Amino acid sequence: MSSLGVLPKQRHFGETTRVDAWWMQPTLVFLGFTSFIVYSTWAAFQGTDPTHCYYWYGGDGANYLSPFYSPTLFGSVPHPGIFGVTPSWWPALLPFSPAFFIMWIPAGFRFTCYYYRGAYYKAFWLDPVNCAVGEARGTYWGERYLPLILQNVHRYFMYLAVIFIAILGRDAWDSLWFGDEGAKHFGVAVGSLVLIVNVVLLAGYTFGCHSLRHLVGGFLDAKSKASACASCYNAVSCLNRKHMLWAWMSLIWVGLTDVYIRLCAMGVLHDFRFFTL
Ligand code: FES
């Protein structure tokens, strides 16, 4: 089979001998992705109003930051970022949200993920619509030519994603400390658990990455000769076996984490505190 050649047309589009509900998975993927993209875009633009800081909850001594806005480089008045508030060099005609500096990294990481590629090629591009189901195109280009060759940037997004796990871990740690600066007390609230579960799920997804597995040992011809690499490789493989599950659980939970913090900041939800020492 030539990679650029014309394939012999075996089935018409959608034609298959499969008797299972093969359309179910791409349909669910389409609905899941679409819902997340719509919500996360909406949430990112909610940060354009500097008087409403619903991506951060600081009520009752808490310190919860939405993962869509972490780390906050340029924040708003209630929650200034590392470099202060809206940068003076930002074009006045463009809306500004702290999320614009952040969300392209996790978005790029997921968009180029090997699992997600397979999922959205089917669900959005119908290319093919599922395994052993007739597809619309008669040619196969693979990912060796523009624009899909750009999917190879995944390994670079992976480097950034690993750094983000450390940052979100710090956010989860911060969520366990309540009170004013200099007089904080350890405690656990629902919001703390939400942020801890968030970073655990994201870590399970990130540390099961195919590119990471290659980096820690997959590049070796005989990893058995490098025991440290072999151990790392096996650990990543362990997570990688359920990569799809980690991908979906972390995607859903990161959205719910933003929802929870947003509703607390808006005063809709009360953050229940289990205890404070
Ligand atoms: S392959 Fe899915 S995160 Fe890298």
PDB file of C-alpha atoms and ligand atoms in Angstrom:
ATOM      1  CA  MET A   1       0.000   0.000   0.000  1.00  0.00           C
ATOM      2  CA  SER A   2       1.475   3.328  -1.012  1.00  0.00           C
ATOM      3  CA  SER A   3       1.109   6.007   1.674  1.00  0.00           C
ATOM      4  CA  LEU A   4       0.038   8.542  -0.941  1.00  0.00           C
ATOM      5  CA  GLY A   5      -1.542   6.149  -3.351  1.00  0.00           C
ATOM      6  CA  VAL A   6      -5.184   5.560  -4.013  1.00  0.00           C
ATOM      7  CA  LEU A   7      -6.555   2.732  -1.936  1.00  0.00           C
ATOM      8  CA  PRO A   8      -8.759   0.163  -3.538  1.00  0.00           C
ATOM      9  CA  LYS A   9     -12.283   1.202  -2.590  1.00  0.00           C
ATOM     10  CA  GLN A  10     -13.676  -1.666  -0.573  1.00  0.00           C
ATOM     11  CA  ARG A  11     -16.643  -0.066   1.137  1.00  0.00           C
ATOM     12  CA  HIS A  12     -18.788   2.993   0.671  1.00  0.00           C
ATOM     13  CA  PHE A  13     -18.811   5.579   3.417  1.00  0.00           C
ATOM     14  CA  GLY A  14     -20.397   4.121   6.566  1.00  0.00           C
ATOM     15  CA  GLU A  15     -20.641   0.643   5.054  1.00  0.00           C
ATOM     16  CA  THR A  16     -19.545  -2.182   7.320  1.00  0.00           C
ATOM     17  CA  THR A  17     -20.104  -5.799   8.233  1.00  0.00           C
ATOM     18  CA  ARG A  18     -19.838  -4.947  11.921  1.00  0.00           C
ATOM     19  CA  VAL A  19     -22.980  -5.802  13.834  1.00  0.00           C
ATOM     20  CA  ASP A  20     -22.127  -3.970  17.060  1.00  0.00           C
ATOM     21  CA  ALA A  21     -23.044  -0.348  17.829  1.00  0.00           C
ATOM     22  CA  TRP A  22     -19.843   0.953  16.173  1.00  0.00           C
ATOM     23  CA  TRP A  23     -21.299   4.458  15.894  1.00  0.00           C
ATOM     24  CA  MET A  24     -21.734   4.758  19.662  1.00  0.00           C
ATOM     25  CA  GLN A  25     -18.109   5.472  20.576  1.00  0.00           C
ATOM     26  CA  PRO A  26     -17.467   8.234  18.006  1.00  0.00           C
ATOM     27  CA  THR A  27     -20.801   9.802  18.907  1.00  0.00           C
ATOM     28  CA  LEU A  28     -19.955   9.894  22.613  1.00  0.00           C
ATOM     29  CA  VAL A  29     -16.479  11.245  21.839  1.00  0.00           C
ATOM     30  CA  PHE A  30     -18.008  13.961  19.653  1.00  0.00           C
ATOM     31  CA  LEU A  31     -20.475  14.982  22.346  1.00  0.00           C
ATOM     32  CA  GLY A  32     -17.870  14.826  25.130  1.00  0.00           C
ATOM     33  CA  PHE A  33     -15.257  16.857  23.287  1.00  0.00           C
ATOM     34  CA  THR A  34     -17.743  19.397  22.016  1.00  0.00           C
ATOM     35  CA  SER A  35     -19.164  19.938  25.505  1.00  0.00           C
ATOM     36  CA  PHE A  36     -15.707  20.395  26.987  1.00  0.00           C
ATOM     37  CA  ILE A  37     -14.489  22.752  24.265  1.00  0.00           C
ATOM     38  CA  VAL A  38     -17.609  24.923  24.574  1.00  0.00           C
ATOM     39  CA  TYR A  39     -17.423  25.049  28.372  1.00  0.00           C
ATOM     40  CA  SER A  40     -13.659  25.662  28.631  1.00  0.00           C
ATOM     41  CA  THR A  41     -13.822  28.427  26.011  1.00  0.00           C
ATOM     42  CA  TRP A  42     -16.678  30.048  27.889  1.00  0.00           C
ATOM     43  CA  ALA A  43     -14.768  29.707  31.175  1.00  0.00           C
ATOM     44  CA  ALA A  44     -11.633  31.257  29.657  1.00  0.00           C
ATOM     45  CA  PHE A  45     -13.579  34.303  28.484  1.00  0.00           C
ATOM     46  CA  GLN A  46     -15.191  34.724  31.893  1.00  0.00           C
ATOM     47  CA  GLY A  47     -11.824  36.012  33.093  1.00  0.00           C
ATOM     48  CA  THR A  48     -12.025  39.052  30.811  1.00  0.00           C
ATOM     49  CA  ASP A  49     -13.929  41.044  33.446  1.00  0.00           C
ATOM     50  CA  PRO A  50     -11.342  42.145  36.060  1.00  0.00           C
ATOM     51  CA  THR A  51     -14.075  42.960  38.589  1.00  0.00           C
ATOM     52  CA  HIS A  52     -15.323  39.369  38.649  1.00  0.00           C
ATOM     53  CA  CYS A  53     -12.683  36.887  39.679  1.00  0.00           C
ATOM     54  CA  TYR A  54     -14.674  33.683  39.634  1.00  0.00           C
ATOM     55  CA  TYR A  55     -11.685  31.536  38.726  1.00  0.00           C
ATOM     56  CA  TRP A  56     -10.351  31.922  42.262  1.00  0.00           C
ATOM     57  CA  TYR A  57     -12.121  31.349  45.565  1.00  0.00           C
ATOM     58  CA  GLY A  58     -10.687  32.999  48.649  1.00  0.00           C
ATOM     59  CA  GLY A  59     -13.749  33.066  50.863  1.00  0.00           C
ATOM     60  CA  ASP A  60     -13.558  31.811  54.450  1.00  0.00           C
ATOM     61  CA  GLY A  61      -9.752  31.757  54.256  1.00  0.00           C
ATOM     62  CA  ALA A  62      -9.681  29.296  51.364  1.00  0.00           C
ATOM     63  CA  ASN A  63      -7.298  29.496  48.427  1.00  0.00           C
ATOM     64  CA  TYR A  64      -8.665  27.617  45.427  1.00  0.00           C
ATOM     65  CA  LEU A  65      -7.477  28.414  41.927  1.00  0.00           C
ATOM     66  CA  SER A  66      -9.138  27.007  38.840  1.00  0.00           C
ATOM     67  CA  PRO A  67      -6.785  24.763  36.825  1.00  0.00           C
ATOM     68  CA  PHE A  68      -7.827  26.703  33.712  1.00  0.00           C
ATOM     69  CA  TYR A  69      -6.052  29.734  35.211  1.00  0.00           C
ATOM     70  CA  SER A  70      -3.065  28.137  36.897  1.00  0.00           C
ATOM     71  CA  PRO A  71      -0.418  29.432  37.069  1.00  0.00           C
ATOM     72  CA  THR A  72      -1.868  32.939  36.949  1.00  0.00           C
ATOM     73  CA  LEU A  73       0.750  35.077  35.243  1.00  0.00           C
ATOM     74  CA  PHE A  74      -1.366  38.207  34.977  1.00  0.00           C
ATOM     75  CA  GLY A  75      -4.450  38.132  37.190  1.00  0.00           C
ATOM     76  CA  SER A  76      -7.181  40.453  38.310  1.00  0.00           C
ATOM     77  CA  VAL A  77      -7.511  42.730  41.307  1.00  0.00           C
ATOM     78  CA  PRO A  78      -8.831  40.123  43.797  1.00  0.00           C
ATOM     79  CA  HIS A  79      -6.231  37.600  42.684  1.00  0.00           C
ATOM     80  CA  PRO A  80      -3.203  39.259  41.045  1.00  0.00           C
ATOM     81  CA  GLY A  81      -0.864  37.013  39.116  1.00  0.00           C
ATOM     82  CA  ILE A  82       2.875  36.437  39.377  1.00  0.00           C
ATOM     83  CA  PHE A  83       3.475  39.524  37.225  1.00  0.00           C
ATOM     84  CA  GLY A  84       0.548  41.569  38.547  1.00  0.00           C
ATOM     85  CA  VAL A  85      -2.679  42.401  36.755  1.00  0.00           C
ATOM     86  CA  THR A  86      -3.507  42.995  33.078  1.00  0.00           C
ATOM     87  CA  PRO A  87      -0.215  43.788  31.301  1.00  0.00           C
ATOM     88  CA  SER A  88       0.078  47.334  29.932  1.00  0.00           C
ATOM     89  CA  TRP A  89       1.344  45.990  26.598  1.00  0.00           C
ATOM     90  CA  TRP A  90      -1.828  43.976  25.981  1.00  0.00           C
ATOM     91  CA  PRO A  91      -3.698  45.475  22.958  1.00  0.00           C
ATOM     92  CA  ALA A  92      -6.644  47.475  24.270  1.00  0.00           C
ATOM     93  CA  LEU A  93      -8.886  46.236  21.477  1.00  0.00           C
ATOM     94  CA  LEU A  94      -8.454  42.607  22.485  1.00  0.00           C
ATOM     95  CA  PRO A  95     -10.234  41.066  25.458  1.00  0.00           C
ATOM     96  CA  PHE A  96      -7.821  39.909  28.122  1.00  0.00           C
ATOM     97  CA  SER A  97      -8.199  36.870  30.328  1.00  0.00           C
ATOM     98  CA  PRO A  98      -5.479  35.254  32.470  1.00  0.00           C
ATOM     99  CA  ALA A  99      -6.551  31.928  30.964  1.00  0.00           C
ATOM    100  CA  PHE A 100      -5.267  32.976  27.529  1.00  0.00           C
ATOM    101  CA  PHE A 101      -1.694  32.570  28.779  1.00  0.00           C
ATOM    102  CA  ILE A 102      -2.343  29.101  30.135  1.00  0.00           C
ATOM    103  CA  MET A 103      -4.950  27.094  28.323  1.00  0.00           C
ATOM    104  CA  TRP A 104      -3.064  26.668  25.047  1.00  0.00           C
ATOM    105  CA  ILE A 105      -0.625  24.359  26.837  1.00  0.00           C
ATOM    106  CA  PRO A 106      -3.053  21.712  28.163  1.00  0.00           C
ATOM    107  CA  ALA A 107      -5.156  22.172  25.029  1.00  0.00           C
ATOM    108  CA  GLY A 108      -2.132  21.527  22.803  1.00  0.00           C
ATOM    109  CA  PHE A 109      -1.099  18.566  24.933  1.00  0.00           C
ATOM    110  CA  ARG A 110      -4.499  16.921  24.588  1.00  0.00           C
ATOM    111  CA  PHE A 111      -5.030  17.864  20.948  1.00  0.00           C
ATOM    112  CA  THR A 112      -1.778  16.143  19.946  1.00  0.00           C
ATOM    113  CA  CYS A 113      -2.163  13.157  22.333  1.00  0.00           C
ATOM    114  CA  TYR A 114      -1.931   9.835  20.514  1.00  0.00           C
ATOM    115  CA  TYR A 115      -5.163   8.585  22.054  1.00  0.00           C
ATOM    116  CA  TYR A 116      -7.121  11.749  21.326  1.00  0.00           C
ATOM    117  CA  ARG A 117      -5.921  11.828  17.741  1.00  0.00           C
ATOM    118  CA  GLY A 118      -7.400   8.420  17.116  1.00  0.00           C
ATOM    119  CA  ALA A 119     -10.587   9.465  18.864  1.00  0.00           C
ATOM    120  CA  TYR A 120     -11.239  12.779  17.140  1.00  0.00           C
ATOM    121  CA  TYR A 121     -10.078  11.620  13.718  1.00  0.00           C
ATOM    122  CA  LYS A 122     -13.009   9.231  13.965  1.00  0.00           C
ATOM    123  CA  ALA A 123     -15.511  11.415  15.800  1.00  0.00           C
ATOM    124  CA  PHE A 124     -14.964  14.747  14.042  1.00  0.00           C
ATOM    125  CA  TRP A 125     -13.294  13.942  10.731  1.00  0.00           C
ATOM    126  CA  LEU A 126     -14.942  10.546  10.175  1.00  0.00           C
ATOM    127  CA  ASP A 127     -11.565   9.406   8.876  1.00  0.00           C
ATOM    128  CA  PRO A 128     -12.431   6.581   9.285  1.00  0.00           C
ATOM    129  CA  VAL A 129     -15.636   6.838  11.254  1.00  0.00           C
ATOM    130  CA  ASN A 130     -14.598   3.663  13.092  1.00  0.00           C
ATOM    131  CA  CYS A 131     -12.452   0.598  12.538  1.00  0.00           C
ATOM    132  CA  ALA A 132     -13.619  -1.589   9.641  1.00  0.00           C
ATOM    133  CA  VAL A 133     -16.220   0.995   8.597  1.00  0.00           C
ATOM    134  CA  GLY A 134     -16.097   2.517   5.119  1.00  0.00           C
ATOM    135  CA  GLU A 135     -14.563   5.981   5.000  1.00  0.00           C
ATOM    136  CA  ALA A 136     -15.199   8.959   2.793  1.00  0.00           C
ATOM    137  CA  ARG A 137     -11.653   9.475   1.525  1.00  0.00           C
ATOM    138  CA  GLY A 138      -9.924   7.205  -0.922  1.00  0.00           C
ATOM    139  CA  THR A 139      -6.374   8.285  -0.070  1.00  0.00           C
ATOM    140  CA  TYR A 140      -4.224   7.898   2.985  1.00  0.00           C
ATOM    141  CA  TRP A 141      -1.686  10.536   3.966  1.00  0.00           C
ATOM    142  CA  GLY A 142      -0.790   9.454   7.461  1.00  0.00           C
ATOM    143  CA  GLU A 143       0.824  12.125   9.618  1.00  0.00           C
ATOM    144  CA  ARG A 144       3.950  12.626   7.543  1.00  0.00           C
ATOM    145  CA  TYR A 145       2.850  15.760   5.718  1.00  0.00           C
ATOM    146  CA  LEU A 146       1.501  19.169   6.634  1.00  0.00           C
ATOM    147  CA  PRO A 147      -0.613  19.918   8.538  1.00  0.00           C
ATOM    148  CA  LEU A 148      -0.772  16.655  10.487  1.00  0.00           C
ATOM    149  CA  ILE A 149       3.000  16.323  10.739  1.00  0.00           C
ATOM    150  CA  LEU A 150       2.690  19.123  13.308  1.00  0.00           C
ATOM    151  CA  GLN A 151       1.165  16.554  15.658  1.00  0.00           C
ATOM    152  CA  ASN A 152       4.774  15.614  16.412  1.00  0.00           C
ATOM    153  CA  VAL A 153       5.044  18.643  18.699  1.00  0.00           C
ATOM    154  CA  HIS A 154       3.331  16.429  21.254  1.00  0.00           C
ATOM    155  CA  ARG A 155       6.617  15.599  22.968  1.00  0.00           C
ATOM    156  CA  TYR A 156       7.263  19.304  23.596  1.00  0.00           C
ATOM    157  CA  PHE A 157       3.798  19.817  25.032  1.00  0.00           C
ATOM    158  CA  MET A 158       4.545  16.810  27.234  1.00  0.00           C
ATOM    159  CA  TYR A 159       7.543  18.614  28.766  1.00  0.00           C
ATOM    160  CA  LEU A 160       5.300  21.559  29.628  1.00  0.00           C
ATOM    161  CA  ALA A 161       2.514  19.292  30.892  1.00  0.00           C
ATOM    162  CA  VAL A 162       4.884  17.637  33.374  1.00  0.00           C
ATOM    163  CA  ILE A 163       5.749  21.089  34.759  1.00  0.00           C
ATOM    164  CA  PHE A 164       2.035  21.824  35.043  1.00  0.00           C
ATOM    165  CA  ILE A 165       1.547  18.753  37.223  1.00  0.00           C
ATOM    166  CA  ALA A 166       3.995  20.247  39.719  1.00  0.00           C
ATOM    167  CA  ILE A 167       2.167  23.585  39.593  1.00  0.00           C
ATOM    168  CA  LEU A 168      -1.243  21.991  40.073  1.00  0.00           C
ATOM    169  CA  GLY A 169       0.198  19.891  42.885  1.00  0.00           C
ATOM    170  CA  ARG A 170       1.212  23.121  44.573  1.00  0.00           C
ATOM    171  CA  ASP A 171      -2.322  24.469  44.082  1.00  0.00           C
ATOM    172  CA  ALA A 172      -3.722  21.324  45.707  1.00  0.00           C
ATOM    173  CA  TRP A 173      -1.332  21.784  48.633  1.00  0.00           C
ATOM    174  CA  ASP A 174      -2.357  25.438  48.983  1.00  0.00           C
ATOM    175  CA  SER A 175      -5.996  24.343  49.126  1.00  0.00           C
ATOM    176  CA  LEU A 176      -5.216  22.567  52.406  1.00  0.00           C
ATOM    177  CA  TRP A 177      -4.264  25.781  54.194  1.00  0.00           C
ATOM    178  CA  PHE A 178      -6.907  28.202  55.440  1.00  0.00           C
ATOM    179  CA  GLY A 179      -6.715  31.675  56.912  1.00  0.00           C
ATOM    180  CA  ASP A 180      -4.866  34.903  56.312  1.00  0.00           C
ATOM    181  CA  GLU A 181      -1.293  35.071  55.097  1.00  0.00           C
ATOM    182  CA  GLY A 182       1.063  34.354  58.005  1.00  0.00           C
ATOM    183  CA  ALA A 183      -1.662  32.705  60.081  1.00  0.00           C
ATOM    184  CA  LYS A 184      -2.732  29.763  58.022  1.00  0.00           C
ATOM    185  CA  HIS A 185      -4.053  26.505  59.462  1.00  0.00           C
ATOM    186  CA  PHE A 186      -4.085  23.082  57.946  1.00  0.00           C
ATOM    187  CA  GLY A 187      -7.532  21.801  57.063  1.00  0.00           C
ATOM    188  CA  VAL A 188      -9.545  19.800  54.616  1.00  0.00           C
ATOM    189  CA  ALA A 189     -12.631  20.971  52.778  1.00  0.00           C
ATOM    190  CA  VAL A 190     -14.572  19.715  49.792  1.00  0.00           C
ATOM    191  CA  GLY A 191     -12.620  22.128  47.604  1.00  0.00           C
ATOM    192  CA  SER A 192      -9.328  20.650  48.825  1.00  0.00           C
ATOM    193  CA  LEU A 193     -10.463  17.172  47.792  1.00  0.00           C
ATOM    194  CA  VAL A 194     -11.647  18.457  44.437  1.00  0.00           C
ATOM    195  CA  LEU A 195      -8.229  19.984  43.717  1.00  0.00           C
ATOM    196  CA  ILE A 196      -6.322  16.930  44.979  1.00  0.00           C
ATOM    197  CA  VAL A 197      -8.349  14.527  42.836  1.00  0.00           C
ATOM    198  CA  ASN A 198      -7.807  16.902  39.926  1.00  0.00           C
ATOM    199  CA  VAL A 199      -4.021  16.736  40.086  1.00  0.00           C
ATOM    200  CA  VAL A 200      -4.029  12.967  40.709  1.00  0.00           C
ATOM    201  CA  LEU A 201      -6.124  12.348  37.598  1.00  0.00           C
ATOM    202  CA  LEU A 202      -4.082  14.753  35.497  1.00  0.00           C
ATOM    203  CA  ALA A 203      -0.877  13.105  36.721  1.00  0.00           C
ATOM    204  CA  GLY A 204      -2.257   9.663  35.833  1.00  0.00           C
ATOM    205  CA  TYR A 205      -2.984  10.937  32.342  1.00  0.00           C
ATOM    206  CA  THR A 206       0.297  12.826  31.869  1.00  0.00           C
ATOM    207  CA  PHE A 207       2.593  10.156  33.298  1.00  0.00           C
ATOM    208  CA  GLY A 208       1.025   7.536  31.046  1.00  0.00           C
ATOM    209  CA  CYS A 209       1.951   9.518  27.931  1.00  0.00           C
ATOM    210  CA  HIS A 210       3.427   7.564  25.007  1.00  0.00           C
ATOM    211  CA  SER A 211       6.042  10.263  24.430  1.00  0.00           C
ATOM    212  CA  LEU A 212       7.080  10.139  28.066  1.00  0.00           C
ATOM    213  CA  ARG A 213       7.452   6.374  27.819  1.00  0.00           C
ATOM    214  CA  HIS A 214       9.764   6.805  24.871  1.00  0.00           C
ATOM    215  CA  LEU A 215      11.731   9.446  26.758  1.00  0.00           C
ATOM    216  CA  VAL A 216      12.294   7.354  29.879  1.00  0.00           C
ATOM    217  CA  GLY A 217      13.265   4.094  28.203  1.00  0.00           C
ATOM    218  CA  GLY A 218      11.481   3.444  24.947  1.00  0.00           C
ATOM    219  CA  PHE A 219      14.372   4.874  22.963  1.00  0.00           C
ATOM    220  CA  LEU A 220      16.711   2.090  24.141  1.00  0.00           C
ATOM    221  CA  ASP A 221      17.386  -0.976  22.032  1.00  0.00           C
ATOM    222  CA  ALA A 222      17.735  -3.127  25.159  1.00  0.00           C
ATOM    223  CA  LYS A 223      16.180  -1.427  28.164  1.00  0.00           C
ATOM    224  CA  SER A 224      16.907  -4.517  30.265  1.00  0.00           C
ATOM    225  CA  LYS A 225      20.511  -3.282  30.330  1.00  0.00           C
ATOM    226  CA  ALA A 226      19.442  -0.044  32.047  1.00  0.00           C
ATOM    227  CA  SER A 227      17.433  -1.028  35.097  1.00  0.00           C
ATOM    228  CA  ALA A 228      16.423   2.517  36.091  1.00  0.00           C
ATOM    229  CA  CYS A 229      15.093   3.189  32.603  1.00  0.00           C
ATOM    230  CA  ALA A 230      13.349  -0.187  32.556  1.00  0.00           C
ATOM    231  CA  SER A 231      11.603   0.601  35.853  1.00  0.00           C
ATOM    232  CA  CYS A 232      10.470   4.017  34.613  1.00  0.00           C
ATOM    233  CA  TYR A 233       9.343   2.486  31.336  1.00  0.00           C
ATOM    234  CA  ASN A 234       7.295  -0.136  33.160  1.00  0.00           C
ATOM    235  CA  ALA A 235       5.756   2.480  35.468  1.00  0.00           C
ATOM    236  CA  VAL A 236       4.677   4.627  32.523  1.00  0.00           C
ATOM    237  CA  SER A 237       3.420   1.520  30.716  1.00  0.00           C
ATOM    238  CA  CYS A 238       1.316   0.657  33.742  1.00  0.00           C
ATOM    239  CA  LEU A 239      -0.520   3.976  33.443  1.00  0.00           C
ATOM    240  CA  ASN A 240      -0.453   3.865  29.670  1.00  0.00           C
ATOM    241  CA  ARG A 241      -2.558   0.699  29.561  1.00  0.00           C
ATOM    242  CA  LYS A 242      -5.536   2.765  30.767  1.00  0.00           C
ATOM    243  CA  HIS A 243      -4.541   5.952  28.980  1.00  0.00           C
ATOM    244  CA  MET A 244      -7.992   6.457  27.480  1.00  0.00           C
ATOM    245  CA  LEU A 245      -9.618   6.121  30.886  1.00  0.00           C
ATOM    246  CA  TRP A 246      -7.184   8.569  32.474  1.00  0.00           C
ATOM    247  CA  ALA A 247      -7.725  10.932  29.554  1.00  0.00           C
ATOM    248  CA  TRP A 248     -11.478  11.063  30.005  1.00  0.00           C
ATOM    249  CA  MET A 249     -11.531  11.082  33.798  1.00  0.00           C
ATOM    250  CA  SER A 250      -9.013  13.924  33.948  1.00  0.00           C
ATOM    251  CA  LEU A 251     -10.810  15.883  31.224  1.00  0.00           C
ATOM    252  CA  ILE A 252     -14.161  15.663  32.973  1.00  0.00           C
ATOM    253  CA  TRP A 253     -12.716  16.354  36.411  1.00  0.00           C
ATOM    254  CA  VAL A 254     -10.690  19.380  35.360  1.00  0.00           C
ATOM    255  CA  GLY A 255     -13.917  20.887  34.013  1.00  0.00           C
ATOM    256  CA  LEU A 256     -15.801  20.033  37.196  1.00  0.00           C
ATOM    257  CA  THR A 257     -13.002  21.584  39.263  1.00  0.00           C
ATOM    258  CA  ASP A 258     -13.466  24.870  37.441  1.00  0.00           C
ATOM    259  CA  VAL A 259     -17.235  24.605  37.905  1.00  0.00           C
ATOM    260  CA  TYR A 260     -16.884  23.969  41.640  1.00  0.00           C
ATOM    261  CA  ILE A 261     -14.510  26.874  42.254  1.00  0.00           C
ATOM    262  CA  ARG A 262     -16.604  29.171  40.053  1.00  0.00           C
ATOM    263  CA  LEU A 263     -19.812  28.336  41.916  1.00  0.00           C
ATOM    264  CA  CYS A 264     -18.104  28.851  45.291  1.00  0.00           C
ATOM    265  CA  ALA A 265     -16.725  32.222  44.141  1.00  0.00           C
ATOM    266  CA  MET A 266     -20.149  33.258  42.869  1.00  0.00           C
ATOM    267  CA  GLY A 267     -21.694  32.379  46.212  1.00  0.00           C
ATOM    268  CA  VAL A 268     -23.883  29.657  44.736  1.00  0.00           C
ATOM    269  CA  LEU A 269     -22.144  26.835  46.606  1.00  0.00           C
ATOM    270  CA  HIS A 270     -20.929  26.729  50.184  1.00  0.00           C
ATOM    271  CA  ASP A 271     -17.540  25.020  50.537  1.00  0.00           C
ATOM    272  CA  PHE A 272     -17.992  22.489  53.328  1.00  0.00           C
ATOM    273  CA  ARG A 273     -15.001  22.334  55.694  1.00  0.00           C
ATOM    274  CA  PHE A 274     -14.393  18.949  57.329  1.00  0.00           C
ATOM    275  CA  PHE A 275     -11.879  20.276  59.861  1.00  0.00           C
ATOM    276  CA  THR A 276      -9.183  22.852  60.480  1.00  0.00           C
ATOM    277  CA  LEU A 277      -6.336  22.211  62.903  1.00  0.00           C
TER     278      LEU A 277
HETATM  279  S1  FES B   1       0.021  10.152  24.214  1.00  0.00           S
HETATM  280 FE1  FES B   1      -1.668  10.855  25.313  1.00  0.00          FE
HETATM  281  S2  FES B   1      -0.781  12.349  26.595  1.00  0.00           S
HETATM  282 FE2  FES B   1       0.910  11.720  25.360  1.00  0.00          FE
END
